[in-house]
PDB file of C-alpha atoms in Angstrom:
ATOM      1  CA  MET Z   1       0.150  -0.260  -0.189  1.00  0.00           C
ATOM      2  CA  PHE Z   2       1.336   3.590  -0.771  1.00  0.00           C
ATOM      3  CA  ASN Z   3       2.752   5.258   2.166  1.00  0.00           C
ATOM      4  CA  ARG Z   4       2.291   9.128   1.463  1.00  0.00           C
ATOM      5  CA  GLN Z   5       4.101  10.418   4.509  1.00  0.00           C
ATOM      6  CA  GLU Z   6       7.133   8.191   3.668  1.00  0.00           C
ATOM      7  CA  ALA Z   7       7.137   9.600   0.068  1.00  0.00           C
ATOM      8  CA  LYS Z   8       6.741  13.055   1.078  1.00  0.00           C
ATOM      9  CA  SER Z   9       9.345  12.523   3.709  1.00  0.00           C
ATOM     10  CA  ARG Z  10      12.077  10.725   0.979  1.00  0.00           C
ATOM     11  CA  ALA Z  11      11.348  13.433  -1.269  1.00  0.00           C
ATOM     12  CA  LYS Z  12      12.365  16.302   1.162  1.00  0.00           C
ATOM     13  CA  VAL Z  13      15.488  14.991   1.590  1.00  0.00           C
ATOM     14  CA  SER Z  14      16.361  14.312  -1.993  1.00  0.00           C
ATOM     15  CA  MET Z  15      15.304  17.951  -2.660  1.00  0.00           C
ATOM     16  CA  ARG Z  16      17.624  19.271   0.187  1.00  0.00           C
ATOM     17  CA  ALA Z  17      20.469  16.933  -1.081  1.00  0.00           C
ATOM     18  CA  ASN Z  18      20.508  18.345  -4.563  1.00  0.00           C
ATOM     19  CA  TYR Z  19      18.583  21.998  -3.982  1.00  0.00           C
ATOM     20  CA  TRP Z  20      19.217  24.493  -6.375  1.00  0.00           C
ATOM     21  CA  LYS Z  21      18.820  21.445  -9.348  1.00  0.00           C
ATOM     22  CA  THR Z  22      16.201  20.075  -7.930  1.00  0.00           C
ATOM     23  CA  VAL Z  23      14.596  23.595  -7.930  1.00  0.00           C
ATOM     24  CA  LEU Z  24      15.573  24.301 -11.318  1.00  0.00           C
ATOM     25  CA  VAL Z  25      14.377  21.098 -12.846  1.00  0.00           C
ATOM     26  CA  ALA Z  26      11.147  21.476 -11.093  1.00  0.00           C
ATOM     27  CA  PHE Z  27      10.565  24.984 -12.579  1.00  0.00           C
ATOM     28  CA  VAL Z  28      11.112  23.615 -16.206  1.00  0.00           C
ATOM     29  CA  LEU Z  29       8.780  20.868 -15.404  1.00  0.00           C
ATOM     30  CA  PHE Z  30       6.075  22.710 -14.220  1.00  0.00           C
ATOM     31  CA  ALA Z  31       6.259  25.533 -16.851  1.00  0.00           C
ATOM     32  CA  ILE Z  32       6.001  22.946 -19.495  1.00  0.00           C
ATOM     33  CA  ILE Z  33       2.908  21.349 -18.053  1.00  0.00           C
ATOM     34  CA  GLY Z  34       1.736  24.404 -17.826  1.00  0.00           C
ATOM     35  CA  SER Z  35       1.802  25.471 -21.109  1.00  0.00           C
ATOM     36  CA  GLY Z  36       0.067  22.490 -22.380  1.00  0.00           C
ATOM     37  CA  ALA Z  37      -0.731  22.326 -25.964  1.00  0.00           C
ATOM     38  CA  ALA Z  38      -0.301  25.359 -27.849  1.00  0.00           C
ATOM     39  CA  THR Z  39      -3.541  25.269 -29.310  1.00  0.00           C
ATOM     40  CA  PHE Z  40      -5.626  27.996 -31.132  1.00  0.00           C
ATOM     41  CA  ASN Z  41      -9.360  27.556 -32.510  1.00  0.00           C
ATOM     42  CA  SER Z  42      -9.940  31.267 -33.802  1.00  0.00           C
ATOM     43  CA  SER Z  43     -13.087  31.855 -35.978  1.00  0.00           C
ATOM     44  CA  ALA Z  44     -13.679  35.172 -36.808  1.00  0.00           C
ATOM     45  CA  SER Z  45     -16.988  36.479 -38.481  1.00  0.00           C
ATOM     46  CA  THR Z  46     -17.603  39.412 -40.243  1.00  0.00           C
ATOM     47  CA  GLY Z  47     -20.710  41.253 -41.660  1.00  0.00           C
ATOM     48  CA  ILE Z  48     -18.611  41.725 -44.980  1.00  0.00           C
ATOM     49  CA  GLY Z  49     -21.521  41.358 -47.289  1.00  0.00           C
ATOM     50  CA  ASN Z  50     -23.788  43.824 -45.235  1.00  0.00           C
ATOM     51  CA  TYR Z  51     -20.898  46.229 -45.115  1.00  0.00           C
ATOM     52  CA  GLU Z  52     -20.609  46.256 -49.018  1.00  0.00           C
ATOM     53  CA  ALA Z  53     -24.214  46.163 -49.655  1.00  0.00           C
ATOM     54  CA  LYS Z  54     -24.974  49.425 -47.312  1.00  0.00           C
ATOM     55  CA  TYR Z  55     -22.218  51.513 -48.721  1.00  0.00           C
ATOM     56  CA  ASP Z  56     -22.705  50.589 -52.489  1.00  0.00           C
ATOM     57  CA  VAL Z  57     -26.602  51.983 -52.013  1.00  0.00           C
ATOM     58  CA  GLU Z  58     -24.945  54.943 -50.299  1.00  0.00           C
ATOM     59  CA  PHE Z  59     -22.732  55.496 -53.234  1.00  0.00           C
ATOM     60  CA  GLU Z  60     -25.382  55.016 -55.452  1.00  0.00           C
ATOM     61  CA  ASP Z  61     -27.572  57.626 -53.554  1.00  0.00           C
ATOM     62  CA  GLU Z  62     -24.865  60.299 -53.019  1.00  0.00           C
ATOM     63  CA  ASN Z  63     -22.999  59.638 -56.504  1.00  0.00           C
ATOM     64  CA  PRO Z  64     -19.761  60.322 -55.187  1.00  0.00           C
ATOM     65  CA  SER Z  65     -16.576  61.573 -57.239  1.00  0.00           C
ATOM     66  CA  LYS Z  66     -14.639  58.809 -59.116  1.00  0.00           C
ATOM     67  CA  LEU Z  67     -11.704  59.502 -56.290  1.00  0.00           C
ATOM     68  CA  GLU Z  68     -13.796  59.497 -53.004  1.00  0.00           C
ATOM     69  CA  VAL Z  69     -14.787  55.604 -54.858  1.00  0.00           C
ATOM     70  CA  PHE Z  70     -10.922  55.388 -55.067  1.00  0.00           C
ATOM     71  CA  ILE Z  71     -10.121  56.266 -51.711  1.00  0.00           C
ATOM     72  CA  ASP Z  72     -12.908  54.455 -50.202  1.00  0.00           C
ATOM     73  CA  SER Z  73     -12.119  50.920 -52.012  1.00  0.00           C
ATOM     74  CA  LEU Z  74      -8.464  51.733 -50.938  1.00  0.00           C
ATOM     75  CA  GLY Z  75      -9.146  51.885 -47.672  1.00  0.00           C
ATOM     76  CA  ARG Z  76     -10.839  48.530 -47.546  1.00  0.00           C
ATOM     77  CA  GLY Z  77      -8.204  46.924 -49.477  1.00  0.00           C
ATOM     78  CA  LEU Z  78      -5.836  47.672 -46.351  1.00  0.00           C
ATOM     79  CA  PHE Z  79      -8.277  46.876 -43.938  1.00  0.00           C
ATOM     80  CA  PHE Z  80      -8.301  43.243 -45.314  1.00  0.00           C
ATOM     81  CA  ALA Z  81      -4.578  43.525 -46.473  1.00  0.00           C
ATOM     82  CA  LEU Z  82      -4.127  44.112 -42.466  1.00  0.00           C
ATOM     83  CA  PHE Z  83      -6.565  41.834 -41.068  1.00  0.00           C
ATOM     84  CA  PHE Z  84      -5.067  38.361 -43.358  1.00  0.00           C
ATOM     85  CA  ALA Z  85      -1.757  39.507 -42.077  1.00  0.00           C
ATOM     86  CA  ILE Z  86      -2.701  39.421 -38.543  1.00  0.00           C
ATOM     87  CA  LEU Z  87      -4.476  36.352 -39.003  1.00  0.00           C
ATOM     88  CA  SER Z  88      -1.271  34.543 -40.945  1.00  0.00           C
ATOM     89  CA  VAL Z  89       0.673  35.506 -37.621  1.00  0.00           C
ATOM     90  CA  LEU Z  90      -1.713  33.933 -35.479  1.00  0.00           C
ATOM     91  CA  VAL Z  91      -2.138  30.861 -37.728  1.00  0.00           C
ATOM     92  CA  PHE Z  92       1.611  30.583 -38.330  1.00  0.00           C
ATOM     93  CA  GLY Z  93       2.010  31.374 -34.557  1.00  0.00           C
ATOM     94  CA  SER Z  94       0.037  28.485 -33.400  1.00  0.00           C
ATOM     95  CA  LEU Z  95       1.423  25.923 -35.819  1.00  0.00           C
ATOM     96  CA  PHE Z  96       5.041  27.135 -34.159  1.00  0.00           C
ATOM     97  CA  ALA Z  97       3.788  26.433 -30.697  1.00  0.00           C
ATOM     98  CA  PHE Z  98       2.548  23.485 -31.230  1.00  0.00           C
ATOM     99  CA  ALA Z  99       5.536  22.209 -33.124  1.00  0.00           C
ATOM    100  CA  LEU Z 100       7.454  23.670 -29.775  1.00  0.00           C
ATOM    101  CA  ASP Z 101       5.124  21.588 -27.687  1.00  0.00           C
ATOM    102  CA  ILE Z 102       5.577  18.359 -29.207  1.00  0.00           C
ATOM    103  CA  PHE Z 103       8.976  18.388 -30.417  1.00  0.00           C
ATOM    104  CA  VAL Z 104      11.008  20.276 -27.402  1.00  0.00           C
ATOM    105  CA  PHE Z 105       8.719  19.941 -24.605  1.00  0.00           C
ATOM    106  CA  ASN Z 106       7.636  16.763 -24.429  1.00  0.00           C
ATOM    107  CA  PRO Z 107      11.568  14.973 -24.868  1.00  0.00           C
ATOM    108  CA  LEU Z 108      12.152  17.923 -22.143  1.00  0.00           C
ATOM    109  CA  GLU Z 109       8.933  16.382 -19.613  1.00  0.00           C
ATOM    110  CA  VAL Z 110      10.807  13.156 -20.313  1.00  0.00           C
ATOM    111  CA  GLY Z 111      14.828  14.499 -19.186  1.00  0.00           C
ATOM    112  CA  CYS Z 112      12.759  16.001 -15.998  1.00  0.00           C
ATOM    113  CA  ARG Z 113      11.232  13.166 -14.976  1.00  0.00           C
ATOM    114  CA  LYS Z 114      14.208  11.384 -15.408  1.00  0.00           C
ATOM    115  CA  PHE Z 115      15.990  13.593 -12.797  1.00  0.00           C
ATOM    116  CA  MET Z 116      13.629  13.839 -10.436  1.00  0.00           C
ATOM    117  CA  LEU Z 117      13.710   9.394 -10.401  1.00  0.00           C
ATOM    118  CA  ASP Z 118      17.632   9.370 -10.482  1.00  0.00           C
ATOM    119  CA  ASN Z 119      17.396  11.790  -7.709  1.00  0.00           C
ATOM    120  CA  THR Z 120      15.414   9.756  -5.415  1.00  0.00           C
ATOM    121  CA  GLU Z 121      18.396   7.682  -5.120  1.00  0.00           C
ATOM    122  CA  VAL Z 122      21.799   9.975  -5.593  1.00  0.00           C
ATOM    123  CA  PRO Z 123      21.800  13.907  -6.139  1.00  0.00           C
ATOM    124  CA  ALA Z 124      21.205  13.667 -10.324  1.00  0.00           C
ATOM    125  CA  GLY Z 125      22.671  15.992 -12.759  1.00  0.00           C
ATOM    126  CA  LEU Z 126      21.221  18.073 -14.821  1.00  0.00           C
ATOM    127  CA  MET Z 127      22.271  16.494 -18.110  1.00  0.00           C
ATOM    128  CA  ASN Z 128      19.349  14.299 -17.532  1.00  0.00           C
ATOM    129  CA  LEU Z 129      17.540  17.355 -18.915  1.00  0.00           C
ATOM    130  CA  LEU Z 130      18.661  15.821 -22.458  1.00  0.00           C
ATOM    131  CA  TYR Z 131      17.854  12.148 -21.794  1.00  0.00           C
ATOM    132  CA  GLY Z 132      14.564  12.470 -23.779  1.00  0.00           C
ATOM    133  CA  PHE Z 133      16.466  14.030 -26.750  1.00  0.00           C
ATOM    134  CA  ASP Z 134      19.263  11.434 -26.970  1.00  0.00           C
ATOM    135  CA  HIS Z 135      17.359   8.345 -25.858  1.00  0.00           C
ATOM    136  CA  ASP Z 136      15.259   7.534 -28.626  1.00  0.00           C
ATOM    137  CA  TYR Z 137      13.639  10.677 -29.121  1.00  0.00           C
ATOM    138  CA  MET Z 138      11.053  10.275 -31.257  1.00  0.00           C
ATOM    139  CA  ARG Z 139       9.786   7.291 -28.969  1.00  0.00           C
ATOM    140  CA  ASN Z 140       9.407   9.677 -26.407  1.00  0.00           C
ATOM    141  CA  VAL Z 141       8.141  12.638 -28.538  1.00  0.00           C
ATOM    142  CA  LYS Z 142       5.028   9.979 -29.972  1.00  0.00           C
ATOM    143  CA  ALA Z 143       4.504   8.705 -26.202  1.00  0.00           C
ATOM    144  CA  ILE Z 144       3.924  12.088 -24.913  1.00  0.00           C
ATOM    145  CA  PHE Z 145       1.939  13.213 -27.570  1.00  0.00           C
ATOM    146  CA  ARG Z 146      -0.006   9.892 -27.138  1.00  0.00           C
ATOM    147  CA  ARG Z 147      -0.810  10.877 -23.439  1.00  0.00           C
ATOM    148  CA  ASP Z 148      -1.505  14.371 -24.093  1.00  0.00           C
ATOM    149  CA  LEU Z 149      -3.872  13.648 -26.692  1.00  0.00           C
ATOM    150  CA  TYR Z 150      -5.644  11.347 -24.923  1.00  0.00           C
ATOM    151  CA  LEU Z 151      -6.088  13.676 -22.068  1.00  0.00           C
ATOM    152  CA  PHE Z 152      -7.101  16.220 -24.379  1.00  0.00           C
ATOM    153  CA  LEU Z 153     -10.085  14.164 -25.939  1.00  0.00           C
ATOM    154  CA  TRP Z 154     -11.225  12.550 -22.697  1.00  0.00           C
ATOM    155  CA  SER Z 155     -11.267  16.294 -21.087  1.00  0.00           C
ATOM    156  CA  LEU Z 156     -13.828  16.881 -23.509  1.00  0.00           C
ATOM    157  CA  LEU Z 157     -16.293  14.874 -21.696  1.00  0.00           C
ATOM    158  CA  PHE Z 158     -16.160  17.773 -18.803  1.00  0.00           C
ATOM    159  CA  ILE Z 159     -13.629  17.776 -15.694  1.00  0.00           C
ATOM    160  CA  ILE Z 160     -14.455  14.429 -14.103  1.00  0.00           C
ATOM    161  CA  PRO Z 161     -13.213  12.044 -16.777  1.00  0.00           C
ATOM    162  CA  GLY Z 162     -10.228  14.370 -17.776  1.00  0.00           C
ATOM    163  CA  ILE Z 163      -8.946  14.192 -13.738  1.00  0.00           C
ATOM    164  CA  VAL Z 164      -9.132  10.557 -13.343  1.00  0.00           C
ATOM    165  CA  LYS Z 165      -7.568   9.969 -16.769  1.00  0.00           C
ATOM    166  CA  HIS Z 166      -4.674  12.235 -15.555  1.00  0.00           C
ATOM    167  CA  TYR Z 167      -3.915  10.049 -12.578  1.00  0.00           C
ATOM    168  CA  SER Z 168      -4.436   6.952 -15.010  1.00  0.00           C
ATOM    169  CA  TYR Z 169      -1.625   8.113 -17.156  1.00  0.00           C
ATOM    170  CA  LEU Z 170       0.528   9.282 -14.427  1.00  0.00           C
ATOM    171  CA  CYS Z 171       3.266   7.024 -14.590  1.00  0.00           C
ATOM    172  CA  VAL Z 172       3.546   6.869 -18.531  1.00  0.00           C
ATOM    173  CA  PRO Z 173       6.946   9.267 -18.548  1.00  0.00           C
ATOM    174  CA  TYR Z 174       8.478   7.104 -16.150  1.00  0.00           C
ATOM    175  CA  LEU Z 175       7.867   3.788 -17.778  1.00  0.00           C
ATOM    176  CA  ILE Z 176       9.129   5.236 -21.159  1.00  0.00           C
ATOM    177  CA  ILE Z 177      12.449   6.241 -19.027  1.00  0.00           C
ATOM    178  CA  GLU Z 178      12.379   2.796 -17.504  1.00  0.00           C
ATOM    179  CA  HIS Z 179      11.152   0.469 -20.372  1.00  0.00           C
ATOM    180  CA  PRO Z 180      12.820   1.162 -23.494  1.00  0.00           C
ATOM    181  CA  GLU Z 181      11.086  -1.411 -25.390  1.00  0.00           C
ATOM    182  CA  MET Z 182       7.615   0.197 -24.380  1.00  0.00           C
ATOM    183  CA  ASN Z 183       6.145   2.450 -27.053  1.00  0.00           C
ATOM    184  CA  GLY Z 184       3.700   4.955 -26.147  1.00  0.00           C
ATOM    185  CA  LYS Z 185       0.565   2.657 -26.330  1.00  0.00           C
ATOM    186  CA  GLN Z 186       1.727  -0.015 -24.736  1.00  0.00           C
ATOM    187  CA  ALA Z 187       3.422   3.120 -21.632  1.00  0.00           C
ATOM    188  CA  ILE Z 188      -0.339   4.088 -21.435  1.00  0.00           C
ATOM    189  CA  GLU Z 189      -1.762   0.705 -21.132  1.00  0.00           C
ATOM    190  CA  GLU Z 190       0.839  -0.443 -18.517  1.00  0.00           C
ATOM    191  CA  SER Z 191       0.069   3.041 -16.435  1.00  0.00           C
ATOM    192  CA  ARG Z 192      -3.493   2.294 -16.460  1.00  0.00           C
ATOM    193  CA  ARG Z 193      -2.939  -0.951 -15.133  1.00  0.00           C
ATOM    194  CA  MET Z 194      -0.317   0.112 -12.500  1.00  0.00           C
ATOM    195  CA  MET Z 195      -2.890   3.055 -11.592  1.00  0.00           C
ATOM    196  CA  ASN Z 196      -5.760   0.674 -10.453  1.00  0.00           C
ATOM    197  CA  GLY Z 197      -6.426   0.989  -7.140  1.00  0.00           C
ATOM    198  CA  HIS Z 198      -4.149   3.781  -6.729  1.00  0.00           C
ATOM    199  CA  LYS Z 199      -5.893   6.709  -8.672  1.00  0.00           C
ATOM    200  CA  MET Z 200      -7.196   8.094  -5.277  1.00  0.00           C
ATOM    201  CA  GLU Z 201      -4.072   8.138  -3.516  1.00  0.00           C
ATOM    202  CA  ALA Z 202      -2.381  10.071  -6.036  1.00  0.00           C
ATOM    203  CA  PHE Z 203      -5.364  12.686  -5.524  1.00  0.00           C
ATOM    204  CA  ILE Z 204      -4.567  12.535  -2.108  1.00  0.00           C
ATOM    205  CA  LEU Z 205      -1.170  13.163  -2.787  1.00  0.00           C
ATOM    206  CA  ASP Z 206      -1.739  16.019  -4.612  1.00  0.00           C
ATOM    207  CA  LEU Z 207      -4.424  17.548  -2.324  1.00  0.00           C
ATOM    208  CA  SER Z 208      -1.914  17.047   0.395  1.00  0.00           C
ATOM    209  CA  PHE Z 209      -0.152  20.109  -0.959  1.00  0.00           C
ATOM    210  CA  ILE Z 210      -2.832  22.265  -1.021  1.00  0.00           C
ATOM    211  CA  LEU Z 211      -1.966  24.729   1.491  1.00  0.00           C
ATOM    212  CA  TRP Z 212       1.171  25.503   0.049  1.00  0.00           C
ATOM    213  CA  LEU Z 213       0.065  25.968  -3.323  1.00  0.00           C
ATOM    214  CA  ILE Z 214      -2.337  28.371  -1.526  1.00  0.00           C
ATOM    215  CA  ALA Z 215       0.998  30.123  -0.114  1.00  0.00           C
ATOM    216  CA  SER Z 216       2.542  29.762  -3.505  1.00  0.00           C
ATOM    217  CA  ALA Z 217      -0.528  31.965  -5.067  1.00  0.00           C
ATOM    218  CA  LEU Z 218      -0.400  34.271  -1.798  1.00  0.00           C
ATOM    219  CA  THR Z 219       3.861  34.984  -2.346  1.00  0.00           C
ATOM    220  CA  LEU Z 220       2.986  35.116  -6.353  1.00  0.00           C
ATOM    221  CA  GLY Z 221       4.472  31.567  -6.824  1.00  0.00           C
ATOM    222  CA  ILE Z 222       8.022  32.057  -5.207  1.00  0.00           C
ATOM    223  CA  VAL Z 223       7.372  30.085  -2.906  1.00  0.00           C
ATOM    224  CA  GLY Z 224       5.784  27.494  -5.884  1.00  0.00           C
ATOM    225  CA  VAL Z 225       9.611  27.675  -7.536  1.00  0.00           C
ATOM    226  CA  LEU Z 226      11.725  27.658  -4.209  1.00  0.00           C
ATOM    227  CA  TYR Z 227       9.623  24.648  -2.538  1.00  0.00           C
ATOM    228  CA  VAL Z 228       6.797  23.350  -3.835  1.00  0.00           C
ATOM    229  CA  ASN Z 229       7.225  22.387  -7.132  1.00  0.00           C
ATOM    230  CA  PRO Z 230      10.504  20.591  -6.339  1.00  0.00           C
ATOM    231  CA  TYR Z 231       8.750  18.727  -3.570  1.00  0.00           C
ATOM    232  CA  MET Z 232       5.831  17.826  -5.452  1.00  0.00           C
ATOM    233  CA  ALA Z 233       8.154  16.895  -8.231  1.00  0.00           C
ATOM    234  CA  GLY Z 234       9.954  14.496  -5.844  1.00  0.00           C
ATOM    235  CA  ALA Z 235       6.996  12.942  -4.132  1.00  0.00           C
ATOM    236  CA  HIS Z 236       5.475  12.130  -7.404  1.00  0.00           C
ATOM    237  CA  ALA Z 237       8.958  10.121  -8.596  1.00  0.00           C
ATOM    238  CA  GLU Z 238       8.422   8.546  -4.783  1.00  0.00           C
ATOM    239  CA  PHE Z 239       4.802   7.671  -5.653  1.00  0.00           C
ATOM    240  CA  TYR Z 240       5.604   5.789  -8.770  1.00  0.00           C
ATOM    241  CA  LYS Z 241       8.543   4.093  -7.384  1.00  0.00           C
ATOM    242  CA  GLN Z 242       6.440   2.706  -4.425  1.00  0.00           C
ATOM    243  CA  ILE Z 243       3.466   1.213  -6.615  1.00  0.00           C
ATOM    244  CA  LYS Z 244       6.212   0.140  -9.272  1.00  0.00           C
ATOM    245  CA  ILE Z 245       7.299  -2.217  -6.408  1.00  0.00           C
ATOM    246  CA  GLU Z 246       3.576  -3.594  -5.482  1.00  0.00           C
ATOM    247  CA  GLY Z 247       3.625  -4.884  -9.174  1.00  0.00           C
TER     248      GLY Z 247
END
């Protein structure tokens, strides 16, 4: 059975033994988690047809000069050019952010989890951050992307299913670190099996940090960066190690 007090106690010990590196890695990890998948669903609806019809009637009624018609057409042309320029920036910006999330942040998350996992035994080095890039890069990219995609789809079914599946897939990064033979689908299936009967324990573990999270919010995130984030990340690694032993 998972021992929450032991996991948190061990997490504090390992954090203090390698404090500044743990703080840095946890900062990167929680920044990645907070960024999520950069997806934009932008839709703009305009009444251009009505706009044109209105002014066509007014031009006919007022019988404007050719110069006035030319200036008005030029103004509308500049407006549409500016509109499509802004739209293009948003679209390409969204695609860039999406690619950055998949091809950089996903393997970087694996590296952060690798650091936290190793740090439970001995003070880990920052080179662990590159683990996801130089060990089966595309497998790491695809595995974390599959997990995030599943979580996104489950979250469309309202909040509760998304939270449940978040805990179901909690072990995925650790599994692809410790089992090079696993692909993303296998890691998700194994994580679901391992978390069967442990999802509530993981939820209570996170809930036990609630006062620290409030303190972090009241200090504009300072307590979170310097204490809560590395503490929680270490506790999650300890959680995985405990339930792994149970099989």
